[in-house]
PDB file of C-alpha atoms and ligand atoms in Angstrom:
ATOM      1  CA  MET H   1    -126.165 -67.209 -11.530  1.00  0.00           C
ATOM      2  CA  ASN H   2    -123.465 -69.074 -13.434  1.00  0.00           C
ATOM      3  CA  LEU H   3    -123.734 -72.814 -13.995  1.00  0.00           C
ATOM      4  CA  ILE H   4    -121.996 -75.701 -15.683  1.00  0.00           C
ATOM      5  CA  LEU H   5    -124.020 -78.636 -17.002  1.00  0.00           C
ATOM      6  CA  LEU H   6    -121.663 -81.581 -17.177  1.00  0.00           C
ATOM      7  CA  GLY H   7    -122.399 -84.974 -18.666  1.00  0.00           C
ATOM      8  CA  PRO H   8    -121.678 -87.393 -21.497  1.00  0.00           C
ATOM      9  CA  PRO H   9    -123.002 -86.956 -25.054  1.00  0.00           C
ATOM     10  CA  GLY H  10    -126.796 -87.245 -24.958  1.00  0.00           C
ATOM     11  CA  ALA H  11    -127.035 -86.630 -21.198  1.00  0.00           C
ATOM     12  CA  GLY H  12    -129.483 -83.780 -21.831  1.00  0.00           C
ATOM     13  CA  LYS H  13    -127.224 -80.761 -21.340  1.00  0.00           C
ATOM     14  CA  GLY H  14    -128.613 -78.866 -24.323  1.00  0.00           C
ATOM     15  CA  THR H  15    -132.212 -79.832 -23.543  1.00  0.00           C
ATOM     16  CA  GLN H  16    -132.017 -78.551 -19.973  1.00  0.00           C
ATOM     17  CA  ALA H  17    -129.901 -75.482 -20.828  1.00  0.00           C
ATOM     18  CA  ARG H  18    -132.549 -74.282 -23.295  1.00  0.00           C
ATOM     19  CA  ARG H  19    -135.233 -74.688 -20.635  1.00  0.00           C
ATOM     20  CA  LEU H  20    -133.177 -72.648 -18.155  1.00  0.00           C
ATOM     21  CA  GLU H  21    -132.758 -69.933 -20.773  1.00  0.00           C
ATOM     22  CA  ASP H  22    -136.542 -69.690 -21.035  1.00  0.00           C
ATOM     23  CA  THR H  23    -137.348 -69.911 -17.340  1.00  0.00           C
ATOM     24  CA  ARG H  24    -134.440 -67.995 -15.793  1.00  0.00           C
ATOM     25  CA  GLY H  25    -133.124 -65.716 -18.511  1.00  0.00           C
ATOM     26  CA  LEU H  26    -129.685 -67.314 -18.377  1.00  0.00           C
ATOM     27  CA  VAL H  27    -127.618 -67.525 -21.569  1.00  0.00           C
ATOM     28  CA  GLN H  28    -126.722 -70.971 -22.894  1.00  0.00           C
ATOM     29  CA  LEU H  29    -123.071 -71.127 -23.944  1.00  0.00           C
ATOM     30  CA  SER H  30    -122.738 -74.347 -25.933  1.00  0.00           C
ATOM     31  CA  THR H  31    -119.221 -74.840 -27.289  1.00  0.00           C
ATOM     32  CA  GLY H  32    -120.564 -77.561 -29.589  1.00  0.00           C
ATOM     33  CA  ASP H  33    -123.042 -75.062 -31.122  1.00  0.00           C
ATOM     34  CA  MET H  34    -120.254 -72.476 -31.459  1.00  0.00           C
ATOM     35  CA  LEU H  35    -118.056 -75.010 -33.257  1.00  0.00           C
ATOM     36  CA  ARG H  36    -120.917 -76.067 -35.555  1.00  0.00           C
ATOM     37  CA  ALA H  37    -121.399 -72.389 -36.465  1.00  0.00           C
ATOM     38  CA  MET H  38    -117.667 -72.214 -37.296  1.00  0.00           C
ATOM     39  CA  VAL H  39    -118.010 -75.311 -39.492  1.00  0.00           C
ATOM     40  CA  ALA H  40    -120.951 -73.717 -41.323  1.00  0.00           C
ATOM     41  CA  GLU H  41    -118.911 -70.551 -41.946  1.00  0.00           C
ATOM     42  CA  GLY H  42    -116.068 -72.565 -43.511  1.00  0.00           C
ATOM     43  CA  GLY H  43    -112.442 -71.414 -43.337  1.00  0.00           C
ATOM     44  CA  PRO H  44    -109.438 -73.339 -41.983  1.00  0.00           C
ATOM     45  CA  LEU H  45    -110.626 -73.405 -38.350  1.00  0.00           C
ATOM     46  CA  GLY H  46    -114.061 -74.551 -39.458  1.00  0.00           C
ATOM     47  CA  GLN H  47    -112.474 -77.327 -41.491  1.00  0.00           C
ATOM     48  CA  GLN H  48    -110.389 -78.433 -38.498  1.00  0.00           C
ATOM     49  CA  ALA H  49    -113.482 -78.430 -36.285  1.00  0.00           C
ATOM     50  CA  LYS H  50    -115.438 -80.402 -38.882  1.00  0.00           C
ATOM     51  CA  GLU H  51    -112.827 -83.170 -38.991  1.00  0.00           C
ATOM     52  CA  ILE H  52    -112.274 -83.403 -35.233  1.00  0.00           C
ATOM     53  CA  MET H  53    -116.005 -83.392 -34.429  1.00  0.00           C
ATOM     54  CA  ALA H  54    -116.761 -85.984 -37.107  1.00  0.00           C
ATOM     55  CA  ALA H  55    -114.138 -88.215 -35.475  1.00  0.00           C
ATOM     56  CA  GLY H  56    -115.626 -87.626 -32.000  1.00  0.00           C
ATOM     57  CA  LYS H  57    -112.332 -86.240 -30.672  1.00  0.00           C
ATOM     58  CA  LEU H  58    -111.783 -83.015 -28.708  1.00  0.00           C
ATOM     59  CA  MET H  59    -110.679 -79.652 -30.082  1.00  0.00           C
ATOM     60  CA  PRO H  60    -107.445 -78.174 -28.592  1.00  0.00           C
ATOM     61  CA  ASP H  61    -107.807 -76.718 -25.081  1.00  0.00           C
ATOM     62  CA  ALA H  62    -106.175 -73.377 -25.968  1.00  0.00           C
ATOM     63  CA  LEU H  63    -108.681 -72.686 -28.734  1.00  0.00           C
ATOM     64  CA  MET H  64    -111.708 -73.611 -26.602  1.00  0.00           C
ATOM     65  CA  VAL H  65    -110.475 -71.456 -23.696  1.00  0.00           C
ATOM     66  CA  GLU H  66    -110.037 -68.512 -26.050  1.00  0.00           C
ATOM     67  CA  ILE H  67    -113.552 -68.961 -27.488  1.00  0.00           C
ATOM     68  CA  ILE H  68    -115.180 -69.097 -24.047  1.00  0.00           C
ATOM     69  CA  GLY H  69    -113.011 -66.257 -22.713  1.00  0.00           C
ATOM     70  CA  GLU H  70    -114.274 -63.994 -25.470  1.00  0.00           C
ATOM     71  CA  ARG H  71    -117.844 -65.140 -25.025  1.00  0.00           C
ATOM     72  CA  ILE H  72    -118.053 -64.503 -21.277  1.00  0.00           C
ATOM     73  CA  SER H  73    -116.667 -61.001 -21.852  1.00  0.00           C
ATOM     74  CA  LYS H  74    -119.796 -59.972 -23.755  1.00  0.00           C
ATOM     75  CA  PRO H  75    -122.440 -57.908 -21.918  1.00  0.00           C
ATOM     76  CA  ASP H  76    -125.362 -60.300 -22.560  1.00  0.00           C
ATOM     77  CA  VAL H  77    -124.016 -62.800 -19.997  1.00  0.00           C
ATOM     78  CA  ALA H  78    -124.357 -60.301 -17.129  1.00  0.00           C
ATOM     79  CA  ASN H  79    -127.550 -61.990 -15.873  1.00  0.00           C
ATOM     80  CA  GLY H  80    -125.779 -65.366 -15.759  1.00  0.00           C
ATOM     81  CA  PHE H  81    -124.788 -68.191 -18.070  1.00  0.00           C
ATOM     82  CA  ILE H  82    -124.993 -71.935 -18.461  1.00  0.00           C
ATOM     83  CA  LEU H  83    -121.869 -73.593 -19.796  1.00  0.00           C
ATOM     84  CA  ASP H  84    -122.875 -76.587 -21.931  1.00  0.00           C
ATOM     85  CA  GLY H  85    -119.941 -78.618 -23.231  1.00  0.00           C
ATOM     86  CA  PHE H  86    -117.221 -76.601 -21.506  1.00  0.00           C
ATOM     87  CA  PRO H  87    -114.990 -77.327 -19.629  1.00  0.00           C
ATOM     88  CA  ARG H  88    -114.246 -80.760 -21.039  1.00  0.00           C
ATOM     89  CA  THR H  89    -110.756 -81.337 -19.623  1.00  0.00           C
ATOM     90  CA  VAL H  90    -109.093 -80.487 -16.315  1.00  0.00           C
ATOM     91  CA  ALA H  91    -106.916 -77.958 -18.198  1.00  0.00           C
ATOM     92  CA  GLN H  92    -110.089 -76.208 -19.442  1.00  0.00           C
ATOM     93  CA  ALA H  93    -111.538 -76.223 -15.896  1.00  0.00           C
ATOM     94  CA  GLU H  94    -108.372 -74.619 -14.509  1.00  0.00           C
ATOM     95  CA  ALA H  95    -108.337 -72.004 -17.269  1.00  0.00           C
ATOM     96  CA  LEU H  96    -112.018 -71.248 -16.607  1.00  0.00           C
ATOM     97  CA  ASP H  97    -111.331 -70.694 -12.907  1.00  0.00           C
ATOM     98  CA  ALA H  98    -108.578 -68.230 -13.791  1.00  0.00           C
ATOM     99  CA  MET H  99    -110.819 -66.358 -16.261  1.00  0.00           C
ATOM    100  CA  LEU H 100    -113.716 -66.150 -13.802  1.00  0.00           C
ATOM    101  CA  ALA H 101    -111.423 -64.884 -11.038  1.00  0.00           C
ATOM    102  CA  GLU H 102    -110.029 -62.229 -13.359  1.00  0.00           C
ATOM    103  CA  LYS H 103    -113.535 -61.022 -14.233  1.00  0.00           C
ATOM    104  CA  GLY H 104    -114.762 -61.184 -10.642  1.00  0.00           C
ATOM    105  CA  LEU H 105    -117.333 -63.856 -11.578  1.00  0.00           C
ATOM    106  CA  LYS H 106    -118.434 -66.825  -9.514  1.00  0.00           C
ATOM    107  CA  LEU H 107    -119.409 -70.363 -10.430  1.00  0.00           C
ATOM    108  CA  ASN H 108    -122.553 -71.161  -8.441  1.00  0.00           C
ATOM    109  CA  HIS H 109    -123.180 -74.816  -9.346  1.00  0.00           C
ATOM    110  CA  VAL H 110    -121.636 -77.562 -11.427  1.00  0.00           C
ATOM    111  CA  ILE H 111    -124.434 -80.014 -12.184  1.00  0.00           C
ATOM    112  CA  GLU H 112    -123.468 -83.512 -13.238  1.00  0.00           C
ATOM    113  CA  MET H 113    -126.154 -85.236 -15.324  1.00  0.00           C
ATOM    114  CA  ARG H 114    -125.602 -88.909 -14.645  1.00  0.00           C
ATOM    115  CA  VAL H 115    -126.744 -91.361 -17.333  1.00  0.00           C
ATOM    116  CA  VAL H 116    -125.516 -94.906 -18.057  1.00  0.00           C
ATOM    117  CA  ASP H 117    -123.732 -95.375 -21.381  1.00  0.00           C
ATOM    118  CA  ALA H 118    -126.232 -97.902 -22.750  1.00  0.00           C
ATOM    119  CA  VAL H 119    -129.073 -95.381 -23.219  1.00  0.00           C
ATOM    120  CA  LEU H 120    -126.912 -92.602 -24.642  1.00  0.00           C
ATOM    121  CA  VAL H 121    -126.466 -94.096 -28.099  1.00  0.00           C
ATOM    122  CA  GLU H 122    -130.251 -94.336 -28.541  1.00  0.00           C
ATOM    123  CA  ARG H 123    -130.726 -90.772 -27.325  1.00  0.00           C
ATOM    124  CA  VAL H 124    -128.091 -89.309 -29.606  1.00  0.00           C
ATOM    125  CA  THR H 125    -128.931 -91.247 -32.756  1.00  0.00           C
ATOM    126  CA  GLY H 126    -132.657 -90.364 -32.380  1.00  0.00           C
ATOM    127  CA  ARG H 127    -132.038 -86.659 -31.957  1.00  0.00           C
ATOM    128  CA  TYR H 128    -132.922 -83.933 -34.484  1.00  0.00           C
ATOM    129  CA  THR H 129    -133.528 -80.188 -34.432  1.00  0.00           C
ATOM    130  CA  CYS H 130    -135.664 -77.659 -36.252  1.00  0.00           C
ATOM    131  CA  ALA H 131    -133.586 -76.241 -39.112  1.00  0.00           C
ATOM    132  CA  LYS H 132    -135.162 -72.801 -38.621  1.00  0.00           C
ATOM    133  CA  CYS H 133    -135.153 -72.154 -34.835  1.00  0.00           C
ATOM    134  CA  GLY H 134    -132.960 -74.975 -33.504  1.00  0.00           C
ATOM    135  CA  LYS H 135    -135.525 -76.491 -31.126  1.00  0.00           C
ATOM    136  CA  GLY H 136    -134.460 -80.023 -30.206  1.00  0.00           C
ATOM    137  CA  TYR H 137    -136.559 -83.177 -30.693  1.00  0.00           C
ATOM    138  CA  HIS H 138    -136.178 -86.934 -30.457  1.00  0.00           C
ATOM    139  CA  ASP H 139    -137.686 -89.721 -32.586  1.00  0.00           C
ATOM    140  CA  SER H 140    -139.081 -91.454 -29.464  1.00  0.00           C
ATOM    141  CA  PHE H 141    -138.695 -89.175 -26.426  1.00  0.00           C
ATOM    142  CA  GLU H 142    -139.599 -85.663 -27.581  1.00  0.00           C
ATOM    143  CA  LYS H 143    -141.744 -85.524 -30.716  1.00  0.00           C
ATOM    144  CA  PRO H 144    -143.351 -82.349 -32.094  1.00  0.00           C
ATOM    145  CA  LYS H 145    -147.054 -82.085 -31.190  1.00  0.00           C
ATOM    146  CA  VAL H 146    -147.955 -82.136 -34.889  1.00  0.00           C
ATOM    147  CA  GLU H 147    -145.766 -84.515 -36.870  1.00  0.00           C
ATOM    148  CA  GLY H 148    -143.314 -82.690 -39.128  1.00  0.00           C
ATOM    149  CA  VAL H 149    -144.109 -79.224 -37.710  1.00  0.00           C
ATOM    150  CA  CYS H 150    -141.917 -77.433 -35.152  1.00  0.00           C
ATOM    151  CA  ASP H 151    -143.819 -76.595 -31.920  1.00  0.00           C
ATOM    152  CA  SER H 152    -141.913 -73.340 -31.512  1.00  0.00           C
ATOM    153  CA  CYS H 153    -141.763 -71.724 -34.944  1.00  0.00           C
ATOM    154  CA  GLY H 154    -143.944 -73.816 -37.274  1.00  0.00           C
ATOM    155  CA  GLY H 155    -140.891 -74.751 -39.374  1.00  0.00           C
ATOM    156  CA  THR H 156    -141.165 -77.939 -41.403  1.00  0.00           C
ATOM    157  CA  GLU H 157    -137.490 -78.669 -42.047  1.00  0.00           C
ATOM    158  CA  PHE H 158    -135.383 -80.580 -39.568  1.00  0.00           C
ATOM    159  CA  LYS H 159    -131.734 -81.591 -39.433  1.00  0.00           C
ATOM    160  CA  ARG H 160    -129.492 -84.148 -37.764  1.00  0.00           C
ATOM    161  CA  ARG H 161    -125.902 -83.674 -36.606  1.00  0.00           C
ATOM    162  CA  ALA H 162    -123.103 -85.254 -38.643  1.00  0.00           C
ATOM    163  CA  ASP H 163    -121.567 -86.730 -35.458  1.00  0.00           C
ATOM    164  CA  ASP H 164    -124.798 -88.364 -34.246  1.00  0.00           C
ATOM    165  CA  ASN H 165    -124.092 -91.856 -35.526  1.00  0.00           C
ATOM    166  CA  ALA H 166    -123.445 -94.918 -33.368  1.00  0.00           C
ATOM    167  CA  GLU H 167    -119.732 -95.157 -34.241  1.00  0.00           C
ATOM    168  CA  THR H 168    -118.865 -91.526 -33.428  1.00  0.00           C
ATOM    169  CA  VAL H 169    -120.975 -91.587 -30.279  1.00  0.00           C
ATOM    170  CA  THR H 170    -118.907 -94.497 -28.991  1.00  0.00           C
ATOM    171  CA  THR H 171    -115.696 -92.483 -29.508  1.00  0.00           C
ATOM    172  CA  ARG H 172    -117.301 -89.407 -27.883  1.00  0.00           C
ATOM    173  CA  LEU H 173    -118.276 -91.522 -24.871  1.00  0.00           C
ATOM    174  CA  GLY H 174    -114.697 -92.805 -24.597  1.00  0.00           C
ATOM    175  CA  GLN H 175    -113.416 -89.225 -24.672  1.00  0.00           C
ATOM    176  CA  TYR H 176    -115.899 -88.282 -21.957  1.00  0.00           C
ATOM    177  CA  HIS H 177    -114.718 -91.015 -19.610  1.00  0.00           C
ATOM    178  CA  GLN H 178    -111.007 -90.406 -20.254  1.00  0.00           C
ATOM    179  CA  GLN H 179    -110.822 -86.628 -20.533  1.00  0.00           C
ATOM    180  CA  THR H 180    -113.957 -85.073 -19.035  1.00  0.00           C
ATOM    181  CA  ALA H 181    -114.943 -87.282 -16.076  1.00  0.00           C
ATOM    182  CA  PRO H 182    -111.713 -86.302 -14.212  1.00  0.00           C
ATOM    183  CA  ILE H 183    -113.260 -82.826 -13.878  1.00  0.00           C
ATOM    184  CA  LEU H 184    -115.836 -84.233 -11.431  1.00  0.00           C
ATOM    185  CA  PRO H 185    -113.403 -84.690  -8.496  1.00  0.00           C
ATOM    186  CA  TYR H 186    -111.907 -81.278  -9.371  1.00  0.00           C
ATOM    187  CA  TYR H 187    -115.256 -79.571  -8.718  1.00  0.00           C
ATOM    188  CA  GLU H 188    -116.194 -81.878  -5.858  1.00  0.00           C
ATOM    189  CA  ALA H 189    -113.052 -80.722  -4.030  1.00  0.00           C
ATOM    190  CA  ARG H 190    -114.257 -77.112  -4.502  1.00  0.00           C
ATOM    191  CA  GLY H 191    -117.685 -77.909  -3.009  1.00  0.00           C
ATOM    192  CA  VAL H 192    -119.757 -76.898  -6.060  1.00  0.00           C
ATOM    193  CA  LEU H 193    -120.595 -80.296  -7.551  1.00  0.00           C
ATOM    194  CA  LYS H 194    -124.252 -81.460  -7.541  1.00  0.00           C
ATOM    195  CA  THR H 195    -125.678 -84.514  -9.286  1.00  0.00           C
ATOM    196  CA  VAL H 196    -129.040 -85.113 -10.963  1.00  0.00           C
ATOM    197  CA  ASP H 197    -130.478 -88.366 -12.266  1.00  0.00           C
ATOM    198  CA  GLY H 198    -130.180 -87.880 -16.014  1.00  0.00           C
ATOM    199  CA  MET H 199    -132.023 -91.202 -16.535  1.00  0.00           C
ATOM    200  CA  ALA H 200    -135.285 -89.652 -15.320  1.00  0.00           C
ATOM    201  CA  ASP H 201    -137.679 -88.136 -17.850  1.00  0.00           C
ATOM    202  CA  ILE H 202    -136.972 -84.641 -19.154  1.00  0.00           C
ATOM    203  CA  ASP H 203    -139.464 -82.844 -16.848  1.00  0.00           C
ATOM    204  CA  GLU H 204    -138.196 -84.689 -13.779  1.00  0.00           C
ATOM    205  CA  VAL H 205    -134.583 -83.738 -14.600  1.00  0.00           C
ATOM    206  CA  THR H 206    -135.745 -80.101 -14.872  1.00  0.00           C
ATOM    207  CA  ARG H 207    -137.367 -80.396 -11.419  1.00  0.00           C
ATOM    208  CA  GLN H 208    -134.158 -81.803  -9.913  1.00  0.00           C
ATOM    209  CA  ILE H 209    -132.113 -78.957 -11.414  1.00  0.00           C
ATOM    210  CA  GLU H 210    -134.638 -76.359 -10.184  1.00  0.00           C
ATOM    211  CA  ALA H 211    -134.370 -77.844  -6.682  1.00  0.00           C
ATOM    212  CA  ILE H 212    -130.608 -77.274  -6.759  1.00  0.00           C
ATOM    213  CA  LEU H 213    -130.988 -73.697  -7.997  1.00  0.00           C
ATOM    214  CA  ALA H 214    -133.769 -72.777  -5.537  1.00  0.00           C
TER     215      ALA H 214
HETATM  216  P1  AP5 X 301    -121.366 -81.058 -28.031  1.00  0.00           P
HETATM  217  O1  AP5 X 301    -122.205 -80.387 -29.030  1.00  0.00           O
HETATM  218  O2  AP5 X 301    -121.159 -80.429 -26.715  1.00  0.00           O
HETATM  219  O3  AP5 X 301    -121.886 -82.538 -27.880  1.00  0.00           O
HETATM  220  P2  AP5 X 301    -121.887 -83.578 -26.619  1.00  0.00           P
HETATM  221  O4  AP5 X 301    -121.189 -83.176 -25.406  1.00  0.00           O
HETATM  222  O5  AP5 X 301    -121.460 -84.845 -27.229  1.00  0.00           O
HETATM  223  O6  AP5 X 301    -123.303 -83.542 -26.129  1.00  0.00           O
HETATM  224  P3  AP5 X 301    -124.614 -83.623 -26.954  1.00  0.00           P
HETATM  225  O7  AP5 X 301    -124.947 -82.272 -27.516  1.00  0.00           O
HETATM  226  O8  AP5 X 301    -124.525 -84.761 -27.912  1.00  0.00           O
HETATM  227  O9  AP5 X 301    -125.632 -84.052 -25.830  1.00  0.00           O
HETATM  228  P4  AP5 X 301    -126.516 -83.199 -24.815  1.00  0.00           P
HETATM  229  O10 AP5 X 301    -126.075 -83.537 -23.438  1.00  0.00           O
HETATM  230  O11 AP5 X 301    -126.586 -81.754 -25.181  1.00  0.00           O
HETATM  231  O12 AP5 X 301    -127.909 -83.905 -25.045  1.00  0.00           O
HETATM  232  P5  AP5 X 301    -129.304 -83.341 -25.601  1.00  0.00           P
HETATM  233  O13 AP5 X 301    -129.896 -82.391 -24.637  1.00  0.00           O
HETATM  234  O14 AP5 X 301    -129.177 -82.905 -27.011  1.00  0.00           O
HETATM  235  O15 AP5 X 301    -119.912 -81.299 -28.663  1.00  0.00           O
HETATM  236  C1  AP5 X 301    -119.752 -81.818 -29.960  1.00  0.00           C
HETATM  237  C2  AP5 X 301    -118.270 -81.925 -30.302  1.00  0.00           C
HETATM  238  O16 AP5 X 301    -117.680 -80.607 -30.284  1.00  0.00           O
HETATM  239  C3  AP5 X 301    -117.408 -82.736 -29.359  1.00  0.00           C
HETATM  240  O17 AP5 X 301    -117.443 -84.113 -29.682  1.00  0.00           O
HETATM  241  C4  AP5 X 301    -116.023 -82.114 -29.607  1.00  0.00           C
HETATM  242  O18 AP5 X 301    -115.459 -82.583 -30.794  1.00  0.00           O
HETATM  243  C5  AP5 X 301    -116.346 -80.650 -29.790  1.00  0.00           C
HETATM  244  N1  AP5 X 301    -116.286 -79.843 -28.544  1.00  0.00           N
HETATM  245  C6  AP5 X 301    -117.343 -79.192 -27.943  1.00  0.00           C
HETATM  246  N2  AP5 X 301    -116.936 -78.568 -26.831  1.00  0.00           N
HETATM  247  C7  AP5 X 301    -115.615 -78.818 -26.698  1.00  0.00           C
HETATM  248  C8  AP5 X 301    -114.647 -78.456 -25.722  1.00  0.00           C
HETATM  249  N3  AP5 X 301    -114.979 -77.709 -24.647  1.00  0.00           N
HETATM  250  N4  AP5 X 301    -113.384 -78.923 -25.890  1.00  0.00           N
HETATM  251  C9  AP5 X 301    -113.047 -79.669 -26.956  1.00  0.00           C
HETATM  252  N5  AP5 X 301    -113.907 -80.045 -27.917  1.00  0.00           N
HETATM  253  C10 AP5 X 301    -115.192 -79.632 -27.795  1.00  0.00           C
HETATM  254  O19 AP5 X 301    -130.162 -84.689 -25.540  1.00  0.00           O
HETATM  255  C11 AP5 X 301    -129.925 -85.756 -26.449  1.00  0.00           C
HETATM  256  C12 AP5 X 301    -131.256 -86.354 -26.937  1.00  0.00           C
HETATM  257  O20 AP5 X 301    -131.880 -87.051 -25.870  1.00  0.00           O
HETATM  258  C13 AP5 X 301    -132.261 -85.291 -27.414  1.00  0.00           C
HETATM  259  O21 AP5 X 301    -132.918 -85.782 -28.551  1.00  0.00           O
HETATM  260  C14 AP5 X 301    -133.244 -85.121 -26.237  1.00  0.00           C
HETATM  261  O22 AP5 X 301    -134.553 -84.853 -26.703  1.00  0.00           O
HETATM  262  C15 AP5 X 301    -133.162 -86.477 -25.548  1.00  0.00           C
HETATM  263  N6  AP5 X 301    -133.225 -86.347 -24.100  1.00  0.00           N
HETATM  264  C16 AP5 X 301    -132.631 -85.393 -23.317  1.00  0.00           C
HETATM  265  N7  AP5 X 301    -132.892 -85.610 -22.008  1.00  0.00           N
HETATM  266  C17 AP5 X 301    -133.637 -86.763 -21.962  1.00  0.00           C
HETATM  267  C18 AP5 X 301    -134.218 -87.517 -20.881  1.00  0.00           C
HETATM  268  N8  AP5 X 301    -134.090 -87.133 -19.597  1.00  0.00           N
HETATM  269  N9  AP5 X 301    -134.917 -88.636 -21.207  1.00  0.00           N
HETATM  270  C19 AP5 X 301    -135.068 -89.019 -22.516  1.00  0.00           C
HETATM  271  N10 AP5 X 301    -134.549 -88.325 -23.569  1.00  0.00           N
HETATM  272  C20 AP5 X 301    -133.835 -87.221 -23.298  1.00  0.00           C
HETATM  273 MG1   MG X 302    -125.732 -80.586 -26.744  1.00  0.00          MG
END
């Protein structure tokens, strides 16, 4: 099964994608995570990604299409994948359709996670992850069971994203409304668009997604 999780910054795409990896053996393909890995490696592309992400703007379509094209050609996605953060423009959606057709792959569901802008800033600025295994947490909504210790790996170091500040989030939200939201009618016209209430608590959002996949 191949899915897209679509929603604004902080909608819960990463949170739900990681759950679906665990429960359904799907592979999470997060373009944001891929770009952050490029930033960590350094080099000219990493530097470009660092600057664009820090500004809350979008990376060029051609580059993102190339990255995803390579990724979905690898054998580990055979059991299905969850696109998290891609496509982000209508041009990316069109390119994805062409790539899937070429590979004989199908898009089963595009799931829109609907959340009002007002809560997104709080979600994003409160977010942090385990530095060792990457498990996600939130200052108020998803704390580790033992304070300062990762539930998954026992790690005690945590990190926050450079673009998770109120100013950049506002730009990222603007980009979502201008560039990414126009994808919704694109998928609606193709009959694959489903919507979940991203305002509900994390477990309830998981239940709504599971109901769509069942
Ligand atoms: P990316 O990494 O994709 O960031 P984003 O889209 O802004 O989304 P986030 O990762 O911030 O949010 P999320 O929906 O994953 O939320 P999460 O589950 O963490 O992209 C970063 C940048 O890379 C972009 O700005 C752009 O520059 C570039 N980029 C990436 N892809 C690109 C592309 N295709 N084209 C061009 N440029 C691209 O949840 C957030 C927090 O809320 C967490 O702490 C979580 O615990 C909590 N939470 C989650 N769900 C709930 C809930 N239901 N109730 C309460 N709290 C919740
Ligand atoms: Mg994410």
